[in-house]
Coordinates of C-alpha atoms in Angstrom, one line a residue:
Chain V
M1 CA 9.6 -23.1 19.7
S2 CA 10.4 -26.5 21.0
D3 CA 6.9 -27.7 20.1
N4 CA 8.0 -27.5 16.5
N5 CA 10.1 -30.5 17.1
S6 CA 7.6 -32.5 19.0
K7 CA 7.3 -36.2 18.2
L8 CA 4.9 -37.2 15.5
S9 CA 1.7 -38.7 16.6
N10 CA 0.7 -42.1 15.2
S11 CA -1.7 -40.7 12.7
D12 CA 1.2 -38.7 11.1
H13 CA 2.9 -41.7 9.7
L14 CA 2.7 -42.2 6.0
E15 CA 1.3 -45.5 4.7
F16 CA 4.7 -46.8 3.7
E17 CA 6.1 -46.2 7.2
E18 CA 4.1 -48.9 8.8
K19 CA 7.0 -50.5 10.5
V20 CA 8.3 -47.2 11.9
A21 CA 4.8 -46.5 13.3
D22 CA 4.8 -50.0 14.8
L23 CA 8.1 -49.4 16.5
D24 CA 6.8 -46.0 17.8
R25 CA 3.8 -47.7 19.3
Q26 CA 6.0 -50.3 21.0
M27 CA 8.3 -47.7 22.5
N28 CA 5.3 -45.7 23.8
E29 CA 3.9 -48.8 25.4
L30 CA 7.2 -49.5 27.1
R31 CA 7.5 -45.9 28.3
R32 CA 4.0 -46.1 29.7
L33 CA 4.7 -49.3 31.4
S34 CA 7.9 -48.1 32.9
S35 CA 6.2 -45.0 34.3
I36 CA 3.4 -47.1 35.8
K37 CA 5.3 -50.1 37.1
G38 CA 8.6 -48.4 37.7
I39 CA 10.6 -51.0 35.7
D40 CA 13.5 -49.7 33.7
Y41 CA 13.0 -50.5 30.0
S42 CA 15.6 -48.0 28.7
A43 CA 17.8 -50.6 27.2
E44 CA 14.9 -52.1 25.2
I45 CA 13.8 -48.6 24.1
R46 CA 17.2 -47.8 22.9
R47 CA 17.4 -51.0 21.0
L48 CA 14.0 -50.3 19.3
Q49 CA 15.2 -46.7 18.5
K50 CA 18.2 -48.1 16.7
T51 CA 16.0 -50.4 14.7
Q52 CA 13.7 -47.5 13.9
V53 CA 16.6 -45.4 12.6
A54 CA 17.8 -48.2 10.5
E55 CA 14.3 -48.7 9.1
L56 CA 13.9 -45.0 8.3
K57 CA 17.3 -45.0 6.6
R58 CA 16.2 -48.0 4.5
I59 CA 12.8 -46.4 3.6
Y60 CA 14.1 -42.9 2.8
S61 CA 17.1 -44.0 0.8
K62 CA 14.9 -45.4 -1.9
L63 CA 11.6 -43.5 -1.8
T64 CA 9.6 -43.8 -5.0
A65 CA 8.4 -40.7 -6.8
W66 CA 4.9 -41.1 -5.4
Q67 CA 6.1 -41.5 -1.9
T68 CA 8.2 -38.4 -2.3
V69 CA 5.1 -36.5 -3.3
Q70 CA 3.4 -37.8 -0.1
V71 CA 6.3 -36.6 2.1
A72 CA 6.2 -33.2 0.3
R73 CA 2.5 -33.0 1.2
H74 CA 2.9 -34.2 4.8
P75 CA 0.7 -32.2 7.1
K76 CA 3.5 -31.6 9.6
R77 CA 6.1 -30.6 7.0
P78 CA 7.6 -27.2 7.8
L79 CA 5.8 -24.4 6.0
L80 CA 6.6 -20.9 5.1
T81 CA 5.7 -19.6 8.6
D82 CA 8.2 -22.0 10.2
Y83 CA 10.9 -20.6 7.9
L84 CA 9.9 -17.0 8.7
N85 CA 10.0 -17.7 12.4
L86 CA 13.3 -19.6 12.5
M87 CA 15.3 -18.3 9.6
V88 CA 14.3 -14.7 9.0
K89 CA 15.3 -12.2 11.6
D90 CA 13.2 -9.1 12.2
F91 CA 10.6 -10.0 9.5
R92 CA 8.4 -7.1 8.4
E93 CA 5.6 -8.2 6.2
L94 CA 4.5 -6.0 3.3
H95 CA 0.9 -6.5 2.3
G96 CA -1.1 -6.0 -0.8
D97 CA -0.7 -5.5 -4.5
K98 CA -2.1 -2.0 -4.4
C99 CA -4.4 -2.9 -7.1
F100 CA -7.0 -5.5 -6.0
G101 CA -6.3 -7.0 -2.6
D102 CA -3.9 -8.9 -0.4
D103 CA -3.5 -12.6 -1.3
R104 CA -2.6 -14.6 1.8
A105 CA -1.2 -17.5 -0.3
I106 CA 1.8 -15.4 -1.2
I107 CA 3.6 -13.6 1.7
T108 CA 6.2 -10.9 1.0
G109 CA 8.3 -8.9 3.4
L110 CA 11.7 -7.6 4.3
G111 CA 13.9 -9.4 6.8
Q112 CA 17.4 -10.6 7.4
I113 CA 18.8 -14.0 6.6
G114 CA 22.3 -14.5 8.1
R115 CA 23.8 -11.0 7.8
E116 CA 22.0 -10.2 4.6
R117 CA 18.9 -8.1 4.3
V118 CA 16.6 -9.7 1.8
L119 CA 13.1 -9.6 0.4
V120 CA 11.4 -12.9 1.2
V121 CA 8.6 -14.0 -1.2
G122 CA 7.0 -17.2 -0.1
Q123 CA 4.0 -19.3 -0.7
N124 CA 2.0 -20.1 2.4
K125 CA -0.2 -23.2 2.8
G126 CA -1.4 -22.8 6.4
R127 CA -1.4 -25.3 9.2
T128 CA -4.8 -25.2 10.8
T129 CA -8.1 -25.4 8.9
K130 CA -8.7 -21.7 9.4
E131 CA -5.3 -20.7 8.1
K132 CA -5.7 -23.1 5.2
I133 CA -9.0 -21.5 4.1
A134 CA -7.5 -18.0 4.6
C135 CA -4.7 -18.7 2.2
N136 CA -6.7 -20.9 -0.2
F137 CA -4.6 -24.0 0.6
G138 CA -1.5 -22.4 -0.9
C139 CA -3.1 -21.7 -4.3
A140 CA -2.4 -18.1 -5.2
N141 CA -4.6 -15.8 -7.1
P142 CA -3.4 -13.2 -9.6
E143 CA -3.2 -10.5 -6.9
G144 CA -0.6 -12.7 -5.1
Y145 CA 1.7 -12.8 -8.1
R146 CA 1.2 -9.1 -8.7
K147 CA 2.0 -8.4 -5.1
A148 CA 5.2 -10.5 -5.4
I149 CA 6.5 -8.6 -8.5
A150 CA 5.6 -5.2 -7.0
K151 CA 7.6 -5.9 -3.9
M152 CA 10.5 -7.3 -6.0
K153 CA 10.6 -4.1 -8.0
F154 CA 10.8 -2.2 -4.8
A155 CA 13.7 -4.5 -3.7
E156 CA 15.4 -3.8 -7.0
K157 CA 15.3 -0.1 -6.3
Y158 CA 17.2 -0.5 -3.0
N159 CA 19.4 -3.4 -4.3
I160 CA 18.0 -5.9 -1.8
P161 CA 18.4 -9.5 -3.0
V162 CA 15.3 -11.6 -3.3
V163 CA 14.7 -15.1 -1.8
T164 CA 11.6 -17.0 -2.8
L165 CA 10.3 -20.0 -1.0
I166 CA 8.1 -22.2 -3.3
D167 CA 5.4 -24.4 -1.8
T168 CA 2.1 -24.6 -3.7
P169 CA 0.0 -27.2 -5.4
G170 CA -0.5 -24.8 -8.3
A171 CA -2.0 -21.4 -9.1
Y172 CA -5.7 -21.3 -8.2
P173 CA -8.1 -22.4 -10.9
G174 CA -11.2 -20.3 -10.2
I175 CA -13.6 -18.0 -11.9
G176 CA -12.3 -14.9 -10.1
A177 CA -8.7 -15.9 -10.9
E178 CA -9.4 -16.1 -14.6
E179 CA -11.4 -12.9 -14.6
R180 CA -8.4 -11.1 -13.0
G181 CA -5.9 -12.6 -15.4
Q182 CA -4.1 -15.5 -13.7
A183 CA -2.2 -16.2 -16.9
Q184 CA -1.2 -12.6 -17.5
A185 CA 0.0 -12.2 -13.9
I186 CA 2.2 -15.3 -14.1
A187 CA 3.5 -14.3 -17.5
A188 CA 4.4 -10.8 -16.4
N189 CA 6.2 -12.3 -13.4
L190 CA 8.3 -14.6 -15.6
M191 CA 9.3 -11.7 -17.8
E192 CA 10.1 -9.3 -15.0
M193 CA 12.0 -11.7 -12.9
S194 CA 14.1 -12.8 -15.8
C195 CA 15.6 -9.3 -15.8
L196 CA 15.3 -8.1 -12.2
K197 CA 18.5 -6.3 -11.4
V198 CA 19.1 -8.1 -8.0
P199 CA 20.2 -11.7 -7.2
I200 CA 17.2 -14.1 -6.9
V201 CA 17.5 -17.4 -5.1
C202 CA 14.6 -19.8 -5.3
V203 CA 14.1 -22.7 -3.0
C204 CA 11.3 -25.3 -3.4
I205 CA 10.5 -26.3 0.1
G206 CA 7.5 -28.6 -0.5
E207 CA 5.3 -28.8 -3.5
G208 CA 6.4 -27.1 -6.7
G209 CA 3.1 -27.2 -8.7
S210 CA 3.5 -26.1 -12.3
G211 CA 2.9 -22.5 -13.3
G212 CA 1.9 -21.5 -9.8
A213 CA 5.4 -22.4 -8.6
L214 CA 7.2 -21.0 -11.6
G215 CA 5.4 -17.6 -11.1
I216 CA 7.9 -16.9 -8.3
G217 CA 10.5 -19.4 -9.3
V218 CA 12.6 -17.7 -11.9
G219 CA 16.0 -16.7 -10.7
D220 CA 19.7 -17.1 -10.6
R221 CA 19.6 -20.3 -8.6
L222 CA 16.8 -22.9 -8.1
A223 CA 17.3 -25.3 -5.2
M224 CA 15.1 -28.0 -3.9
L225 CA 14.7 -29.7 -0.6
E226 CA 15.5 -33.4 -0.9
F227 CA 12.0 -34.7 -0.7
A228 CA 10.2 -31.7 -2.3
Y229 CA 8.8 -32.2 -5.8
Y230 CA 8.6 -29.9 -8.8
S231 CA 6.4 -30.7 -11.7
V232 CA 4.7 -29.3 -14.8
I233 CA 1.4 -30.8 -13.7
S234 CA 0.2 -32.6 -10.5
P235 CA 0.6 -36.4 -10.8
E236 CA -3.1 -36.7 -10.3
G237 CA -3.8 -34.3 -13.2
C238 CA -1.3 -36.0 -15.4
A239 CA -2.8 -39.5 -14.7
A240 CA -6.3 -38.2 -15.3
I241 CA -5.3 -36.9 -18.8
L242 CA -2.7 -39.5 -20.0
W243 CA -3.9 -42.6 -18.1
R244 CA -7.5 -41.4 -18.2
D245 CA -7.6 -42.5 -14.5
G246 CA -6.6 -40.3 -11.6
A247 CA -5.8 -43.3 -9.5
Q248 CA -2.7 -44.0 -11.7
A249 CA -1.0 -41.0 -10.0
P250 CA 1.9 -43.2 -8.7
D251 CA 2.8 -44.2 -12.3
A252 CA 2.4 -40.6 -13.5
A253 CA 4.7 -39.4 -10.7
E254 CA 7.3 -41.8 -11.7
A255 CA 7.1 -40.9 -15.4
L256 CA 7.2 -37.1 -14.7
K257 CA 10.6 -37.4 -13.0
L258 CA 9.6 -34.9 -10.4
T259 CA 12.0 -35.7 -7.5
S260 CA 14.9 -33.5 -6.6
K261 CA 17.5 -36.1 -7.5
K262 CA 16.1 -36.8 -10.9
L263 CA 15.7 -33.1 -11.7
Y264 CA 19.3 -32.5 -10.5
K265 CA 20.5 -35.2 -12.8
L266 CA 18.6 -33.6 -15.7
G267 CA 20.3 -30.3 -14.9
L268 CA 17.0 -28.5 -14.2
V269 CA 17.8 -27.8 -10.5
D270 CA 21.0 -26.2 -9.3
A271 CA 21.2 -27.8 -5.9
V272 CA 19.5 -30.3 -3.6
I273 CA 19.3 -29.3 0.0
P274 CA 19.5 -32.4 2.3
E275 CA 16.7 -33.1 4.7
P276 CA 17.1 -34.8 8.1
L277 CA 16.6 -38.5 8.4
G278 CA 13.0 -39.4 7.8
G279 CA 12.0 -36.1 6.1
A280 CA 11.7 -32.5 7.0
H281 CA 8.7 -33.0 9.2
R282 CA 10.8 -35.1 11.7
N283 CA 13.2 -32.3 12.4
V284 CA 12.0 -28.8 11.5
H285 CA 15.0 -27.0 13.0
D286 CA 17.6 -28.9 11.0
T287 CA 15.7 -28.5 7.8
V288 CA 15.4 -24.7 8.2
Y289 CA 19.0 -24.6 9.2
N290 CA 20.1 -26.4 6.0
V291 CA 18.0 -24.1 3.9
E292 CA 19.4 -21.0 5.7
R293 CA 22.9 -22.2 5.1
Y294 CA 22.3 -22.7 1.4
I295 CA 20.7 -19.3 1.0
V296 CA 23.5 -17.5 2.9
K297 CA 26.2 -19.3 0.9
T298 CA 24.6 -18.7 -2.4
L299 CA 23.7 -15.1 -1.8
A300 CA 27.3 -14.4 -0.8
G301 CA 28.5 -15.9 -4.1
L302 CA 25.9 -14.1 -6.2
K303 CA 26.6 -10.7 -4.6
R304 CA 30.1 -10.9 -5.7
T305 CA 29.0 -11.1 -9.4
K306 CA 28.6 -7.9 -11.3
I307 CA 24.9 -7.2 -12.0
D308 CA 25.3 -7.2 -15.8
N309 CA 27.1 -10.6 -15.7
L310 CA 24.5 -11.9 -13.3
L311 CA 21.7 -11.0 -15.7
E312 CA 23.6 -12.4 -18.6
N313 CA 24.2 -15.7 -16.7
R314 CA 20.5 -15.8 -15.7
Y315 CA 19.4 -15.4 -19.3
K316 CA 21.9 -18.0 -20.5
K317 CA 20.6 -20.4 -17.8
L318 CA 17.0 -19.9 -18.7
R319 CA 17.8 -20.1 -22.4
S320 CA 19.6 -23.4 -22.0
I321 CA 16.8 -25.2 -20.2
G322 CA 16.4 -28.6 -21.9
E323 CA 19.3 -27.9 -24.2
D324 CA 21.6 -30.4 -22.5
T325 CA 19.2 -33.2 -23.0
A326 CA 18.4 -32.3 -26.6
A327 CA 21.9 -31.2 -27.5
T328 CA 22.8 -34.3 -29.6
I329 CA 19.9 -33.9 -32.0
Y330 CA 20.1 -30.1 -32.0
K331 CA 23.7 -30.2 -33.2
K332 CA 22.7 -32.4 -36.2
T333 CA 20.3 -29.9 -37.7
R334 CA 21.8 -27.5 -40.3
P335 CA 20.1 -24.3 -39.2
A336 CA 21.5 -24.7 -35.7
Q337 CA 25.0 -25.0 -37.2
D338 CA 24.3 -21.8 -39.2
R339 CA 23.2 -20.1 -36.0
V340 CA 26.5 -21.0 -34.3
K341 CA 28.4 -19.7 -37.3
A342 CA 26.4 -16.5 -37.3
A343 CA 27.0 -16.1 -33.6
L344 CA 30.7 -16.5 -34.1
E345 CA 30.7 -13.9 -36.8
A346 CA 28.7 -11.6 -34.6
I347 CA 31.5 -11.4 -32.1
P348 CA 33.1 -7.9 -32.7
K349 CA 36.6 -8.1 -34.0
P350 CA 39.1 -6.2 -31.9
K351 CA 39.7 -2.7 -33.4
P352 CA 43.2 -2.1 -34.7
V353 CA 45.0 0.1 -32.2
P354 CA 46.1 3.3 -33.9
A355 CA 49.9 3.4 -33.9
K356 CA 51.3 5.9 -31.5
V357 CA 52.9 8.8 -33.2
Chain G
M1 CA -49.6 -51.8 -14.6
V2 CA -47.8 -52.1 -17.8
K3 CA -46.5 -48.9 -19.4
E4 CA -47.2 -48.6 -23.0
V5 CA -44.0 -48.5 -25.0
K6 CA -44.1 -45.3 -26.9
N7 CA -41.5 -45.9 -29.6
K8 CA -42.5 -49.1 -31.2
W9 CA -40.0 -50.4 -33.6
N10 CA -41.7 -50.8 -37.0
G11 CA -38.9 -52.4 -38.9
F12 CA -36.5 -50.6 -41.1
S13 CA -37.4 -47.1 -42.1
L14 CA -37.7 -46.5 -45.8
K15 CA -37.1 -42.8 -45.5
P16 CA -33.7 -41.6 -46.7
R17 CA -31.3 -41.2 -43.8
K18 CA -30.3 -37.7 -42.9
E19 CA -26.6 -38.4 -42.8
M20 CA -24.1 -36.4 -44.6
P21 CA -22.0 -37.9 -47.3
E22 CA -18.5 -38.3 -46.0
G23 CA -16.2 -35.4 -46.8
L24 CA -18.6 -33.0 -48.6
W25 CA -20.7 -31.6 -45.8
M26 CA -19.9 -30.6 -42.2
R27 CA -21.9 -29.4 -39.3
C28 CA -21.1 -26.2 -37.5
P29 CA -20.7 -27.0 -33.8
S30 CA -21.9 -23.5 -32.9
C31 CA -25.1 -22.9 -35.0
E32 CA -25.7 -26.5 -36.0
H33 CA -26.1 -25.6 -39.7
M34 CA -25.2 -28.1 -42.3
L35 CA -22.4 -26.5 -44.3
Y36 CA -20.8 -27.3 -47.6
K37 CA -17.2 -28.0 -46.9
S38 CA -15.6 -26.2 -49.8
A39 CA -17.8 -23.1 -49.1
V40 CA -16.4 -23.0 -45.6
E41 CA -12.9 -23.4 -46.9
E42 CA -13.4 -20.6 -49.3
N43 CA -14.6 -18.5 -46.4
L44 CA -11.2 -19.0 -44.6
N45 CA -12.7 -21.8 -42.5
V46 CA -15.2 -19.6 -40.9
C47 CA -18.9 -20.6 -40.7
P48 CA -20.7 -18.3 -43.2
E49 CA -23.9 -18.5 -41.0
C50 CA -22.6 -17.7 -37.6
N51 CA -19.0 -16.6 -38.0
H52 CA -17.7 -19.6 -36.0
H53 CA -14.0 -19.8 -36.5
F54 CA -12.9 -23.4 -37.1
R55 CA -9.5 -24.6 -35.9
I56 CA -7.0 -24.7 -38.7
D57 CA -3.6 -26.2 -38.9
A58 CA -0.4 -24.2 -39.1
T59 CA 0.1 -24.6 -42.9
T60 CA -3.4 -23.3 -43.7
R61 CA -3.0 -20.5 -41.2
I62 CA 0.3 -19.4 -42.8
K63 CA -1.4 -19.6 -46.2
Y64 CA -4.2 -17.3 -45.0
L65 CA -1.9 -14.9 -43.2
V66 CA 1.1 -14.2 -45.4
D67 CA 1.6 -13.0 -49.0
E68 CA 1.7 -15.8 -51.4
D69 CA 4.7 -18.1 -51.1
S70 CA 6.6 -15.7 -49.0
F71 CA 7.0 -17.9 -45.9
Q72 CA 10.5 -19.2 -45.5
Q73 CA 10.7 -21.7 -42.7
V74 CA 13.7 -22.0 -40.4
L75 CA 14.6 -24.7 -37.9
G76 CA 12.0 -26.9 -39.6
D77 CA 13.5 -30.2 -38.7
L78 CA 14.2 -29.6 -35.0
T79 CA 12.8 -32.5 -33.1
T80 CA 12.7 -33.4 -29.5
N81 CA 14.7 -36.4 -28.1
D82 CA 12.4 -37.1 -25.2
P83 CA 14.4 -35.8 -22.2
L84 CA 12.5 -37.8 -19.6
G85 CA 12.1 -41.1 -21.5
F86 CA 8.4 -40.7 -20.9
K87 CA 6.3 -43.9 -20.9
F88 CA 2.6 -44.1 -20.3
R89 CA -0.2 -46.7 -20.6
G90 CA 2.0 -49.1 -22.5
T91 CA 3.1 -46.5 -25.1
T92 CA 5.9 -43.9 -25.1
Y93 CA 6.1 -40.2 -25.9
K94 CA 8.3 -41.0 -28.9
Q95 CA 5.6 -43.3 -30.3
R96 CA 3.0 -40.6 -29.7
I97 CA 5.1 -38.1 -31.6
K98 CA 5.4 -40.5 -34.5
D99 CA 1.7 -41.0 -34.6
D100 CA 0.9 -37.3 -34.5
E101 CA 3.5 -36.7 -37.1
K102 CA 1.7 -39.1 -39.4
K103 CA -1.7 -37.8 -38.5
S104 CA -1.0 -34.1 -38.9
G105 CA 1.9 -34.1 -41.3
A106 CA 3.7 -31.6 -39.0
K107 CA 7.1 -32.2 -37.4
E108 CA 6.5 -30.2 -34.3
A109 CA 3.8 -28.0 -32.7
M110 CA 5.2 -24.8 -34.1
Q111 CA 6.5 -23.4 -37.4
I112 CA 8.7 -20.3 -37.5
G113 CA 10.1 -18.4 -40.4
K114 CA 10.3 -15.1 -42.2
A115 CA 7.4 -13.9 -44.3
F116 CA 5.7 -10.9 -45.7
I117 CA 2.3 -9.7 -44.6
K118 CA 0.9 -7.2 -47.1
G119 CA 4.5 -6.4 -48.1
R120 CA 5.7 -5.9 -44.5
G121 CA 8.5 -8.2 -43.5
V122 CA 7.8 -10.1 -40.3
V123 CA 9.2 -13.0 -38.3
L124 CA 6.2 -15.3 -38.0
G125 CA 5.6 -18.2 -35.6
V126 CA 2.5 -20.3 -36.0
M127 CA 1.4 -23.1 -33.6
E128 CA 0.0 -26.4 -34.8
P129 CA -3.1 -27.6 -32.9
N130 CA -3.1 -31.1 -34.4
F131 CA 0.3 -32.0 -33.0
L132 CA 0.0 -33.1 -29.4
M133 CA -2.6 -30.3 -28.9
G134 CA -0.1 -27.7 -29.9
S135 CA 1.7 -28.2 -26.6
M136 CA 4.9 -26.4 -25.8
G137 CA 7.9 -28.6 -25.2
F138 CA 11.6 -27.9 -25.7
V139 CA 11.3 -27.6 -29.5
V140 CA 8.5 -25.0 -29.4
G141 CA 10.4 -23.0 -26.7
E142 CA 13.6 -23.1 -28.7
K143 CA 11.9 -22.2 -32.0
F144 CA 10.1 -19.3 -30.3
C145 CA 13.4 -18.0 -28.9
A146 CA 15.1 -18.4 -32.3
A147 CA 12.2 -16.3 -33.8
V148 CA 12.8 -13.7 -31.1
D149 CA 16.5 -13.6 -31.9
K150 CA 15.8 -13.4 -35.6
A151 CA 13.4 -10.5 -35.0
M152 CA 16.0 -8.6 -33.0
E153 CA 18.7 -9.3 -35.4
D154 CA 16.8 -8.2 -38.5
K155 CA 14.8 -5.5 -36.6
L156 CA 11.5 -7.0 -37.8
P157 CA 8.2 -7.2 -36.0
L158 CA 7.5 -10.6 -34.4
V159 CA 4.0 -12.1 -35.0
V160 CA 3.1 -15.3 -33.2
V161 CA -0.2 -17.1 -33.6
S162 CA -0.8 -19.2 -30.5
C163 CA -2.9 -22.2 -30.5
S164 CA -2.0 -24.6 -27.7
G165 CA -3.2 -26.7 -24.8
G166 CA -0.3 -25.5 -22.6
A167 CA 3.0 -27.0 -21.5
R168 CA 3.7 -30.5 -22.8
M169 CA 3.6 -32.8 -19.8
H170 CA 5.5 -35.5 -21.5
E171 CA 8.6 -33.3 -21.1
G172 CA 8.0 -32.5 -17.4
V173 CA 10.0 -29.7 -16.0
V174 CA 11.8 -29.1 -19.2
S175 CA 8.6 -27.9 -20.8
L176 CA 7.8 -25.9 -17.6
G177 CA 11.1 -24.2 -18.1
Q178 CA 10.2 -23.2 -21.6
M179 CA 7.7 -20.8 -20.1
A180 CA 10.5 -19.0 -18.3
K181 CA 12.7 -19.2 -21.3
T182 CA 10.3 -17.7 -23.8
S183 CA 9.4 -14.9 -21.3
A184 CA 13.1 -14.1 -20.8
A185 CA 13.6 -13.9 -24.5
L186 CA 10.7 -11.5 -24.8
A187 CA 12.1 -9.4 -22.0
K188 CA 15.2 -9.0 -24.2
L189 CA 13.1 -8.2 -27.3
N190 CA 11.3 -5.6 -25.2
K191 CA 14.6 -4.0 -24.1
A192 CA 15.7 -3.9 -27.7
G193 CA 12.5 -2.1 -28.7
G194 CA 11.1 -4.8 -30.9
L195 CA 7.4 -5.2 -31.6
F196 CA 5.6 -8.4 -30.7
I197 CA 2.1 -9.0 -31.9
S198 CA 0.5 -12.0 -30.2
V199 CA -2.5 -13.5 -31.9
L200 CA -4.6 -15.8 -29.7
T201 CA -6.7 -18.4 -31.5
D202 CA -8.9 -21.3 -30.3
P203 CA -7.6 -22.7 -27.9
T204 CA -4.9 -20.9 -26.0
T205 CA -4.6 -22.2 -22.5
G206 CA -2.2 -23.2 -19.8
G207 CA 1.5 -22.7 -19.9
V208 CA 1.4 -20.9 -23.3
T209 CA -1.1 -18.3 -22.1
A210 CA 0.9 -17.9 -18.9
S211 CA 4.0 -17.1 -20.8
F212 CA 4.6 -15.6 -24.2
A213 CA 1.0 -15.5 -25.5
M214 CA 0.0 -12.9 -22.9
L215 CA 3.1 -10.8 -23.2
G216 CA 2.4 -9.2 -26.6
D217 CA 2.8 -5.5 -27.1
V218 CA -0.5 -5.9 -28.9
T219 CA -2.7 -8.9 -28.2
I220 CA -5.2 -9.9 -30.9
A221 CA -7.8 -12.6 -30.4
E222 CA -10.0 -14.4 -32.9
P223 CA -13.7 -14.3 -32.2
G224 CA -15.0 -16.9 -29.8
A225 CA -11.5 -18.4 -29.1
L226 CA -11.1 -20.2 -25.8
I227 CA -8.4 -18.3 -23.9
G228 CA -7.5 -18.9 -20.3
F229 CA -5.1 -20.3 -17.8
A230 CA -6.8 -23.4 -16.3
G231 CA -9.0 -25.3 -18.7
P232 CA -12.7 -25.0 -18.1
R233 CA -13.1 -28.6 -17.1
T234 CA -10.3 -28.3 -14.4
I235 CA -12.0 -25.2 -13.0
A236 CA -15.4 -26.8 -12.9
E237 CA -14.0 -29.9 -11.2
T238 CA -12.0 -27.9 -8.7
I239 CA -14.6 -25.4 -7.5
K240 CA -17.7 -27.5 -8.3
V241 CA -19.6 -24.6 -9.7
E242 CA -21.2 -24.4 -13.1
L243 CA -19.3 -22.0 -15.2
P244 CA -21.1 -18.9 -16.6
D245 CA -21.9 -18.7 -20.3
G246 CA -19.1 -17.3 -22.5
F247 CA -16.5 -17.9 -19.8
Q248 CA -12.9 -17.7 -21.0
T249 CA -13.9 -16.7 -24.5
A250 CA -12.0 -14.0 -26.4
E251 CA -15.0 -11.6 -25.7
F252 CA -14.7 -12.4 -22.0
M253 CA -11.0 -11.6 -22.1
L254 CA -11.6 -8.4 -23.9
E255 CA -14.2 -7.4 -21.3
H256 CA -11.8 -8.1 -18.5
G257 CA -9.0 -6.2 -20.2
F258 CA -6.5 -8.8 -21.3
V259 CA -6.9 -8.6 -25.0
D260 CA -6.5 -5.5 -27.1
M261 CA -8.8 -6.3 -29.9
I262 CA -10.9 -9.1 -31.4
V263 CA -10.3 -9.4 -35.2
H264 CA -12.2 -11.6 -37.7
R265 CA -10.0 -14.0 -39.5
K266 CA -10.5 -12.2 -42.9
D267 CA -9.3 -8.9 -41.4
L268 CA -6.3 -10.3 -39.6
R269 CA -3.8 -9.6 -42.4
S270 CA -4.8 -6.0 -42.8
E271 CA -5.0 -5.3 -39.0
I272 CA -1.5 -6.7 -38.5
A273 CA -0.2 -4.7 -41.4
R274 CA -1.8 -1.5 -40.0
L275 CA -0.3 -2.1 -36.5
I276 CA 3.1 -2.6 -38.0
D277 CA 2.8 0.7 -39.9
Y278 CA 1.8 2.5 -36.7
C279 CA 4.7 1.1 -34.8
R280 CA 7.5 1.7 -37.3
K281 CA 10.2 4.0 -36.0

């Protein structure tokens, strides 16, 4: 598995990492020279490494929204398969929605994370071209969502918590997908997941593309990796509609506030899982470890909660989406006040205890 | 070789121009017939020639659907406060809301309230296509949930007429969250045994279809309405294939099993009333 952590090749540097790539090139040159001529350049290499780390820190401490999107789409970014290999022990995949087919863009199966047996539902983008085509570049079809909810219902029966790993550009917009009811499949998932009687932890590990991501993203907790993004529409799509020019995607990304930090500030995401320096693709093991630690910790907390309270809290959490931000105006409107009053009246008054004879 | 110019310009034509006088006539986009506007309006905004259902705003829809003057709106002045501070192309989301408010006379993309349909009490929600394409942001989500609460509280059937372009991108993930929120509210209604009749009109796409619009106990569609998840243009651009005729229409959805019935606008009242009668406990 060490090849997972292999050094990035020069072509894997993003456009805003020019300096880092340059330093990499210099270091490689020195290494080559020292191996050919037998001169010891280790002091120089160490110095260059230090500069590189400082440079990475500088770049990644203030990534713009559009740069974050690029990191989230990095070709070497850890994918679902990496998480399944490194985090889930004894994974047993469960195929098929038992209705139409087996969508490779959503993978479901039983396994163990930490000491907890869980059902893992994750979106798979594929690394090689062949894999990518097999799983439709991570764009799920309706059968994928139906498979996900079918397996979740199964997990509910045996009280197995659900962990979902979100990584998709969006649900697939195709003729077949529409014919088989993409919208209905996602809608049904939202409804069923909102009242599934087991804990659900959702982690966005890369791209969180609109309804496609939400289709497996309703749960008790929603966490995001630091440089993942989660958005109602792809920045390109938003730019094409509102700016009438797809090339304005960087502006759209900024306006959509799709980064983990901004969403956390808005109260739309429960936690931000830190990534190693320079993004998840620079250290797959550490990334997966961070995600695993978050899942283990969160599941332990959720398992302590009574299931009725868990569902009540989940409903409250979903119901209050956007309420914090609109609270000020909401309070001013009369009907809202009336509703609060009505809610207070609806609380059953304690029954008088019959006096003991 | 000089080609002969076929259409020589012979000065101004003296023939009367075939343009319609502003405001009196309209052209049906489906059958291309010239229609007298008031005749169309009398016909519930349906083309008398080809039954093309024109888009209508929420107020007109309510007028057609409920018993006279029986609609009592609630949460009418709920407005968004722009959670993201969204700016685009030199304007802002707030400005856009103001413009659309002026243009459509509506305060938000949905109206909810209690009403009577042929004497049956219902909680009614109607979406407004002229307000930011009827898109769902915080306010629409909140109003929908309030309608669900009201329906549960008063044990009334819930009727929602959807007409929307999807989630409102100006509100980012807040509007995405409304999809989960409305679906969760419907799960509660389901548990309580409430009836939800979802009426899909032209157009119902995106985040609205992928949440409450498709979760009706009974799903009714208007003839020829565009219903789908991704918009037809997005699909055509993504897969680079010409879309088949009648793709994503109400008839298409009926054929593929996602709509219970297609009902003409003039029959909508009686059909809803009948369904409510069948489903009473």
